[in-house]
PDB file of C-alpha atoms in Angstrom:
ATOM      1  CA  MET A   1      70.863 125.559   2.125  1.00 38.00           C
ATOM      2  CA  ARG A   2      73.934 125.025  -0.028  1.00 41.00           C
ATOM      3  CA  LYS A   3      77.252 125.897   1.525  1.00 46.00           C
ATOM      4  CA  MET A   4      79.553 128.406  -0.098  1.00 47.00           C
ATOM      5  CA  SER A   5      83.247 127.678  -0.477  1.00 47.00           C
ATOM      6  CA  TRP A   6      86.272 129.587  -1.642  1.00 45.00           C
ATOM      7  CA  THR A   7      90.027 129.280  -1.677  1.00 44.00           C
ATOM      8  CA  VAL A   8      92.826 131.520  -0.414  1.00 43.00           C
ATOM      9  CA  VAL A   9      96.347 130.498  -1.416  1.00 39.00           C
ATOM     10  CA  GLY A  10      99.898 131.205  -0.285  1.00 37.00           C
ATOM     11  CA  ILE A  11      99.568 133.374   2.833  1.00 38.00           C
ATOM     12  CA  THR A  12     101.092 132.781   6.234  1.00 37.00           C
ATOM     13  CA  ILE A  13      98.864 134.931   8.400  1.00 41.00           C
ATOM     14  CA  PHE A  14      95.253 135.178   7.301  1.00 46.00           C
ATOM     15  CA  THR A  15      93.422 138.455   7.728  1.00 47.00           C
ATOM     16  CA  PHE A  16      90.171 140.239   7.147  1.00 43.00           C
ATOM     17  CA  LEU A  17      90.029 143.715   5.677  1.00 40.00           C
ATOM     18  CA  LEU A  18      87.686 145.699   7.867  1.00 40.00           C
ATOM     19  CA  GLY A  19      86.465 149.239   7.900  1.00 41.00           C
ATOM     20  CA  SER A  20      88.130 151.350  10.598  1.00 38.00           C
ATOM     21  CA  SER A  21      85.773 150.575  13.476  1.00 39.00           C
ATOM     22  CA  GLY A  22      87.900 149.876  16.540  1.00 40.00           C
ATOM     23  CA  VAL A  23      87.596 146.099  16.145  1.00 40.00           C
ATOM     24  CA  GLN A  24      90.201 144.326  18.286  1.00 42.00           C
ATOM     25  CA  ALA A  25      92.472 141.677  16.796  1.00 44.00           C
ATOM     26  CA  ALA A  26      92.365 138.164  18.252  1.00 60.00           C
ATOM     27  CA  THR A  27      96.173 138.014  18.422  1.00 76.00           C
ATOM     28  CA  THR A  28      98.956 140.336  19.528  1.00 75.00           C
ATOM     29  CA  VAL A  29     100.984 139.608  16.377  1.00 81.00           C
ATOM     30  CA  GLU A  30     101.557 142.698  14.257  1.00 80.00           C
ATOM     31  CA  PRO A  31      99.968 142.657  10.774  1.00 80.00           C
ATOM     32  CA  TYR A  32     102.265 141.954   7.832  1.00 78.00           C
ATOM     33  CA  ALA A  33     100.596 144.659   5.729  1.00 80.00           C
ATOM     34  CA  ASP A  34      99.153 148.099   6.513  1.00 79.00           C
ATOM     35  CA  GLY A  35      95.587 149.039   5.642  1.00 77.00           C
ATOM     36  CA  ARG A  36      94.885 151.690   3.026  1.00 82.00           C
ATOM     37  CA  ASP A  37      91.988 154.022   2.200  1.00 85.00           C
ATOM     38  CA  GLY A  38      90.132 153.586   5.485  1.00 83.00           C
ATOM     39  CA  TYR A  39      90.713 149.841   5.836  1.00 84.00           C
ATOM     40  CA  LEU A  40      92.783 147.994   8.404  1.00 80.00           C
ATOM     41  CA  THR A  41      94.443 144.595   8.256  1.00 80.00           C
ATOM     42  CA  MET A  42      93.585 142.488  11.305  1.00 79.00           C
ATOM     43  CA  PRO A  43      95.627 139.327  12.007  1.00 82.00           C
ATOM     44  CA  LEU A  44      93.428 136.570  13.391  1.00 84.00           C
ATOM     45  CA  PHE A  45      96.022 134.166  14.809  1.00 86.00           C
ATOM     46  CA  SER A  46      99.571 133.072  14.150  1.00 89.00           C
ATOM     47  CA  VAL A  47     102.134 130.307  14.591  1.00 91.00           C
ATOM     48  CA  GLY A  48     102.488 129.146  18.188  1.00 92.00           C
ATOM     49  CA  GLU A  49      99.002 130.167  19.303  1.00 93.00           C
ATOM     50  CA  THR A  50      96.474 127.591  20.518  1.00 94.00           C
ATOM     51  CA  VAL A  51      92.715 127.044  20.528  1.00 94.00           C
ATOM     52  CA  PRO A  52      90.549 124.320  22.112  1.00 96.00           C
ATOM     53  CA  ARG A  53      90.768 121.052  20.220  1.00 97.00           C
ATOM     54  CA  LEU A  54      87.650 120.166  18.251  1.00 96.00           C
ATOM     55  CA  GLY A  55      85.837 117.246  19.873  1.00 92.00           C
ATOM     56  CA  ASP A  56      87.783 117.551  23.129  1.00 95.00           C
ATOM     57  CA  PRO A  57      87.959 121.116  24.488  1.00 93.00           C
ATOM     58  CA  THR A  58      90.044 119.895  27.445  1.00 96.00           C
ATOM     59  CA  GLU A  59      92.935 119.580  24.961  1.00 97.00           C
ATOM     60  CA  SER A  60      94.595 122.339  22.936  1.00 97.00           C
ATOM     61  CA  TYR A  61      95.451 122.520  19.251  1.00 98.00           C
ATOM     62  CA  ARG A  62      98.400 124.627  18.124  1.00 96.00           C
ATOM     63  CA  MET A  63      99.027 126.443  14.865  1.00 95.00           C
ATOM     64  CA  VAL A  64     102.457 125.159  13.851  1.00 97.00           C
ATOM     65  CA  GLY A  65     104.824 126.380  11.188  1.00 90.00           C
ATOM     66  CA  LEU A  66     104.884 126.815   7.444  1.00 92.00           C
ATOM     67  CA  PRO A  67     101.189 127.536   6.798  1.00 94.00           C
ATOM     68  CA  ASP A  68     100.496 127.774   3.066  1.00 95.00           C
ATOM     69  CA  GLY A  69      97.428 126.969   0.948  1.00 95.00           C
ATOM     70  CA  LEU A  70      94.015 127.632   2.486  1.00 96.00           C
ATOM     71  CA  GLY A  71      90.436 126.676   1.687  1.00 95.00           C
ATOM     72  CA  ALA A  72      87.298 127.856   3.478  1.00 93.00           C
ATOM     73  CA  THR A  73      83.662 126.815   3.664  1.00 92.00           C
ATOM     74  CA  ALA A  74      80.949 129.083   5.060  1.00 90.00           C
ATOM     75  CA  THR A  75      78.757 127.747   7.876  1.00 90.00           C
ATOM     76  CA  SER A  76      75.756 129.189   9.714  1.00 88.00           C
ATOM     77  CA  ALA A  77      78.038 130.221  12.599  1.00 88.00           C
ATOM     78  CA  GLY A  78      81.063 131.465  10.635  1.00 91.00           C
ATOM     79  CA  LEU A  79      83.381 129.310   8.566  1.00 93.00           C
ATOM     80  CA  GLU A  80      85.627 126.267   8.510  1.00 95.00           C
ATOM     81  CA  LEU A  81      89.157 126.943   7.338  1.00 96.00           C
ATOM     82  CA  TYR A  82      91.563 124.293   6.048  1.00 98.00           C
ATOM     83  CA  MET A  83      95.282 125.102   6.237  1.00 97.00           C
ATOM     84  CA  ASN A  84      98.287 123.372   4.694  1.00 98.00           C
ATOM     85  CA  HIS A  85     101.486 122.995   6.711  1.00 98.00           C
ATOM     86  CA  GLU A  86     104.313 122.754   4.163  1.00 98.00           C
ATOM     87  CA  PHE A  87     106.735 120.536   6.066  1.00 98.00           C
ATOM     88  CA  GLU A  88     109.119 118.186   4.302  1.00 98.00           C
ATOM     89  CA  SER A  89     108.311 114.516   4.752  1.00 98.00           C
ATOM     90  CA  ASP A  90     110.861 113.911   7.533  1.00 98.00           C
ATOM     91  CA  VAL A  91     110.029 116.973   9.672  1.00 98.00           C
ATOM     92  CA  LEU A  92     108.289 116.414  13.017  1.00 98.00           C
ATOM     93  CA  SER A  93     105.782 118.836  14.555  1.00 98.00           C
ATOM     94  CA  ARG A  94     103.317 118.663  17.450  1.00 98.00           C
ATOM     95  CA  PRO A  95     100.013 120.403  16.592  1.00 98.00           C
ATOM     96  CA  VAL A  96      98.057 118.669  19.365  1.00 98.00           C
ATOM     97  CA  VAL A  97      99.588 120.016  22.560  1.00 98.00           C
ATOM     98  CA  GLY A  98     100.991 117.035  24.460  1.00 97.00           C
ATOM     99  CA  GLY A  99     100.020 114.694  21.618  1.00 97.00           C
ATOM    100  CA  ALA A 100     101.949 112.636  19.096  1.00 97.00           C
ATOM    101  CA  GLN A 101     104.492 114.256  16.797  1.00 98.00           C
ATOM    102  CA  VAL A 102     103.121 114.403  13.257  1.00 99.00           C
ATOM    103  CA  ARG A 103     105.626 113.486  10.542  1.00 99.00           C
ATOM    104  CA  GLY A 104     105.650 115.433   7.286  1.00 98.00           C
ATOM    105  CA  ALA A 105     103.121 117.793   5.739  1.00 98.00           C
ATOM    106  CA  PHE A 106      99.543 117.795   6.994  1.00 99.00           C
ATOM    107  CA  VAL A 107      96.377 119.917   7.031  1.00 99.00           C
ATOM    108  CA  SER A 108      94.631 121.638   9.935  1.00 98.00           C
ATOM    109  CA  ARG A 109      90.893 122.318  10.181  1.00 97.00           C
ATOM    110  CA  TRP A 110      89.923 125.485  12.043  1.00 97.00           C
ATOM    111  CA  VAL A 111      86.464 126.629  13.092  1.00 96.00           C
ATOM    112  CA  MET A 112      86.012 130.406  13.037  1.00 93.00           C
ATOM    113  CA  ASN A 113      83.119 132.401  14.458  1.00 92.00           C
ATOM    114  CA  ALA A 114      81.238 135.153  12.621  1.00 88.00           C
ATOM    115  CA  SER A 115      83.851 137.710  13.742  1.00 84.00           C
ATOM    116  CA  GLY A 116      86.664 135.649  12.232  1.00 84.00           C
ATOM    117  CA  ASP A 117      88.076 134.534  15.584  1.00 87.00           C
ATOM    118  CA  PRO A 118      89.332 130.930  15.757  1.00 91.00           C
ATOM    119  CA  VAL A 119      87.339 128.951  18.326  1.00 93.00           C
ATOM    120  CA  GLY A 120      88.619 125.423  17.686  1.00 96.00           C
ATOM    121  CA  GLY A 121      91.028 123.373  15.612  1.00 97.00           C
ATOM    122  CA  ASP A 122      92.220 119.844  14.877  1.00 98.00           C
ATOM    123  CA  LEU A 123      93.861 117.672  12.250  1.00 98.00           C
ATOM    124  CA  ALA A 124      91.866 117.652   9.006  1.00 98.00           C
ATOM    125  CA  PHE A 125      92.683 113.974   8.397  1.00 99.00           C
ATOM    126  CA  ARG A 126      93.600 111.015  10.586  1.00 98.00           C
ATOM    127  CA  SER A 127      94.042 108.274   7.991  1.00 99.00           C
ATOM    128  CA  VAL A 128      95.932 108.088   4.687  1.00 99.00           C
ATOM    129  CA  PHE A 129      95.143 106.290   1.438  1.00 99.00           C
ATOM    130  CA  GLN A 130      96.875 105.675  -1.869  1.00 99.00           C
ATOM    131  CA  ASP A 131      93.911 106.243  -4.158  1.00 98.00           C
ATOM    132  CA  ASN A 132      91.260 104.101  -2.396  1.00 97.00           C
ATOM    133  CA  ARG A 133      93.711 101.736  -0.658  1.00 98.00           C
ATOM    134  CA  TYR A 134      94.024 102.309   3.086  1.00 99.00           C
ATOM    135  CA  LEU A 135      97.658 102.585   4.223  1.00 98.00           C
ATOM    136  CA  GLY A 136      97.318 103.504   7.886  1.00 98.00           C
ATOM    137  CA  PRO A 137      96.882 106.404  10.293  1.00 99.00           C
ATOM    138  CA  ILE A 138      98.428 109.818   9.723  1.00 99.00           C
ATOM    139  CA  ALA A 139     102.232 109.575   9.805  1.00 99.00           C
ATOM    140  CA  THR A 140     103.755 110.178  13.230  1.00 99.00           C
ATOM    141  CA  ALA A 141     107.146 109.716  14.855  1.00 98.00           C
ATOM    142  CA  SER A 142     106.038 106.351  16.253  1.00 97.00           C
ATOM    143  CA  ASN A 143     104.496 104.633  13.201  1.00 98.00           C
ATOM    144  CA  THR A 144     105.543 103.575   9.699  1.00 98.00           C
ATOM    145  CA  SER A 145     102.783 105.253   7.664  1.00 98.00           C
ATOM    146  CA  PRO A 146     104.083 107.115   4.595  1.00 98.00           C
ATOM    147  CA  ALA A 147     104.388 110.870   5.077  1.00 99.00           C
ATOM    148  CA  PHE A 148     103.454 113.647   2.689  1.00 99.00           C
ATOM    149  CA  GLY A 149     106.039 116.153   1.505  1.00 98.00           C
ATOM    150  CA  ARG A 150     105.535 119.921   1.246  1.00 98.00           C
ATOM    151  CA  PHE A 151     101.827 120.641   0.826  1.00 98.00           C
ATOM    152  CA  CYS A 152     101.742 123.837  -1.224  1.00 94.00           C
ATOM    153  CA  SER A 153      98.751 125.692  -2.674  1.00 95.00           C
ATOM    154  CA  ALA A 154      95.202 124.415  -2.338  1.00 96.00           C
ATOM    155  CA  ASN A 155      91.709 124.448  -3.787  1.00 94.00           C
ATOM    156  CA  MET A 156      88.351 123.851  -2.094  1.00 95.00           C
ATOM    157  CA  ALA A 157      85.693 122.217  -4.265  1.00 94.00           C
ATOM    158  CA  GLY A 158      82.109 121.143  -3.616  1.00 91.00           C
ATOM    159  CA  GLU A 159      78.689 120.741  -5.188  1.00 88.00           C
ATOM    160  CA  GLY A 160      79.302 123.554  -7.659  1.00 89.00           C
ATOM    161  CA  HIS A 161      82.261 121.586  -9.015  1.00 90.00           C
ATOM    162  CA  GLY A 162      80.392 118.316  -9.501  1.00 87.00           C
ATOM    163  CA  PHE A 163      81.102 116.660  -6.134  1.00 90.00           C
ATOM    164  CA  ASP A 164      78.658 115.378  -3.535  1.00 89.00           C
ATOM    165  CA  ARG A 165      80.583 116.949  -0.627  1.00 92.00           C
ATOM    166  CA  GLU A 166      83.249 119.532   0.150  1.00 94.00           C
ATOM    167  CA  ILE A 167      86.727 118.275  -0.830  1.00 96.00           C
ATOM    168  CA  PHE A 168      89.972 120.083  -0.041  1.00 98.00           C
ATOM    169  CA  PHE A 169      92.559 119.509  -2.768  1.00 97.00           C
ATOM    170  CA  THR A 170      96.214 120.037  -1.983  1.00 97.00           C
ATOM    171  CA  ASN A 171      99.477 119.050  -3.641  1.00 96.00           C
ATOM    172  CA  GLU A 172     102.915 117.740  -2.812  1.00 98.00           C
ATOM    173  CA  GLU A 173     105.673 120.079  -3.937  1.00 97.00           C
ATOM    174  CA  ALA A 174     108.163 117.362  -2.998  1.00 96.00           C
ATOM    175  CA  GLY A 175     109.756 115.031  -5.520  1.00 91.00           C
ATOM    176  CA  GLY A 176     111.190 111.527  -5.630  1.00 92.00           C
ATOM    177  CA  ALA A 177     111.924 109.830  -2.330  1.00 94.00           C
ATOM    178  CA  ASP A 178     110.649 112.840  -0.369  1.00 96.00           C
ATOM    179  CA  SER A 179     107.090 112.328  -1.653  1.00 97.00           C
ATOM    180  CA  PHE A 180     104.275 110.164  -0.287  1.00 98.00           C
ATOM    181  CA  ASP A 181     104.928 107.096  -2.466  1.00 97.00           C
ATOM    182  CA  GLY A 182     108.530 107.872  -3.439  1.00 97.00           C
ATOM    183  CA  ARG A 183     107.618 108.403  -7.098  1.00 96.00           C
ATOM    184  CA  GLY A 184     107.025 112.171  -7.087  1.00 96.00           C
ATOM    185  CA  GLY A 185     104.469 114.669  -5.883  1.00 97.00           C
ATOM    186  CA  GLN A 186     100.771 113.814  -6.017  1.00 97.00           C
ATOM    187  CA  THR A 187      97.491 115.659  -5.734  1.00 97.00           C
ATOM    188  CA  VAL A 188      95.770 114.836  -2.436  1.00 98.00           C
ATOM    189  CA  ALA A 189      92.018 114.958  -1.765  1.00 98.00           C
ATOM    190  CA  ILE A 190      91.006 115.499   1.866  1.00 98.00           C
ATOM    191  CA  PHE A 191      87.471 114.802   3.081  1.00 98.00           C
ATOM    192  CA  ASP A 192      85.694 113.003   5.931  1.00 97.00           C
ATOM    193  CA  GLY A 193      88.902 112.863   7.971  1.00 98.00           C
ATOM    194  CA  GLN A 194      90.782 111.016   5.210  1.00 99.00           C
ATOM    195  CA  ALA A 195      93.639 111.985   2.870  1.00 99.00           C
ATOM    196  CA  HIS A 196      93.666 110.257  -0.538  1.00 99.00           C
ATOM    197  CA  ALA A 197      96.751 110.566  -2.774  1.00 98.00           C
ATOM    198  CA  LEU A 198      95.523 110.545  -6.390  1.00 97.00           C
ATOM    199  CA  SER A 199      98.014 108.707  -8.608  1.00 97.00           C
ATOM    200  CA  ARG A 200      96.003 109.135 -11.827  1.00 95.00           C
ATOM    201  CA  LEU A 201      96.630 112.882 -11.728  1.00 94.00           C
ATOM    202  CA  GLY A 202     100.327 112.196 -12.238  1.00 94.00           C
ATOM    203  CA  HIS A 203     103.586 112.280 -10.286  1.00 96.00           C
ATOM    204  CA  PHE A 204     105.574 115.517 -10.424  1.00 95.00           C
ATOM    205  CA  THR A 205     106.455 118.476  -8.230  1.00 95.00           C
ATOM    206  CA  LYS A 206     103.099 120.243  -7.937  1.00 94.00           C
ATOM    207  CA  GLU A 207     102.125 123.802  -7.038  1.00 92.00           C
ATOM    208  CA  ASN A 208      98.345 123.598  -7.372  1.00 91.00           C
ATOM    209  CA  ASP A 209      95.438 121.746  -8.928  1.00 89.00           C
ATOM    210  CA  VAL A 210      92.283 123.763  -9.573  1.00 91.00           C
ATOM    211  CA  VAL A 211      88.860 122.177 -10.023  1.00 91.00           C
ATOM    212  CA  ARG A 212      86.783 123.762 -12.779  1.00 91.00           C
ATOM    213  CA  PRO A 213      83.260 124.704 -11.608  1.00 90.00           C
ATOM    214  CA  ASN A 214      80.754 122.393 -13.264  1.00 84.00           C
ATOM    215  CA  ASP A 215      77.579 120.612 -12.196  1.00 73.00           C
ATOM    216  CA  GLY A 216      77.505 118.186 -15.132  1.00 76.00           C
ATOM    217  CA  ARG A 217      78.739 114.614 -15.422  1.00 80.00           C
ATOM    218  CA  ARG A 218      82.394 115.514 -15.988  1.00 83.00           C
ATOM    219  CA  THR A 219      84.737 117.231 -13.562  1.00 84.00           C
ATOM    220  CA  ILE A 220      87.938 118.820 -14.863  1.00 87.00           C
ATOM    221  CA  ILE A 221      90.964 119.261 -12.589  1.00 89.00           C
ATOM    222  CA  MET A 222      93.757 121.415 -13.990  1.00 87.00           C
TER     223      MET A 222
END
């Protein structure tokens, strides 16, 4: 069965709108917006909260700051949610509790159950590429891999857009020396645990790239 995917952009706490039914929120954080006309806004989780790490539930994965663009893919058990963290390229954060400090912007992958509760999380990519050229592991405080700058909005694309798999597209809003290759912001494609900076889509401070739905031989990215 074909997966369904969609994109949510530019929010810092993600919510579901639910009918007033006494459903309990998964976090104690107050909602940013009030429900109207019989609906309530239920925060799911927020910065500083942790879930078991995907692949190793003995470790914990933390939602760190500056969440921005989101993309989600439906699964049989709920959904997978990809989340940008819009750090500048020299900022350090520690999403894996007790793990290495990640340098610059990165993306988290969250697994949510059918109720919308987060049940696991981890880094969405562990290696970085310039186009198809491997440059190294994700940038950390202890390595020399190039770091991304300010991941902003995002777009999830898949089979309905002409691809053979789900690909999360994000963008650097950084410019010049603060960007991945020092030449200006790039579009970045994230799939299979890899992040590929796409130089042929140009170098400039980017807000978003949107993939036009199409199942033909050509794929248009705007």
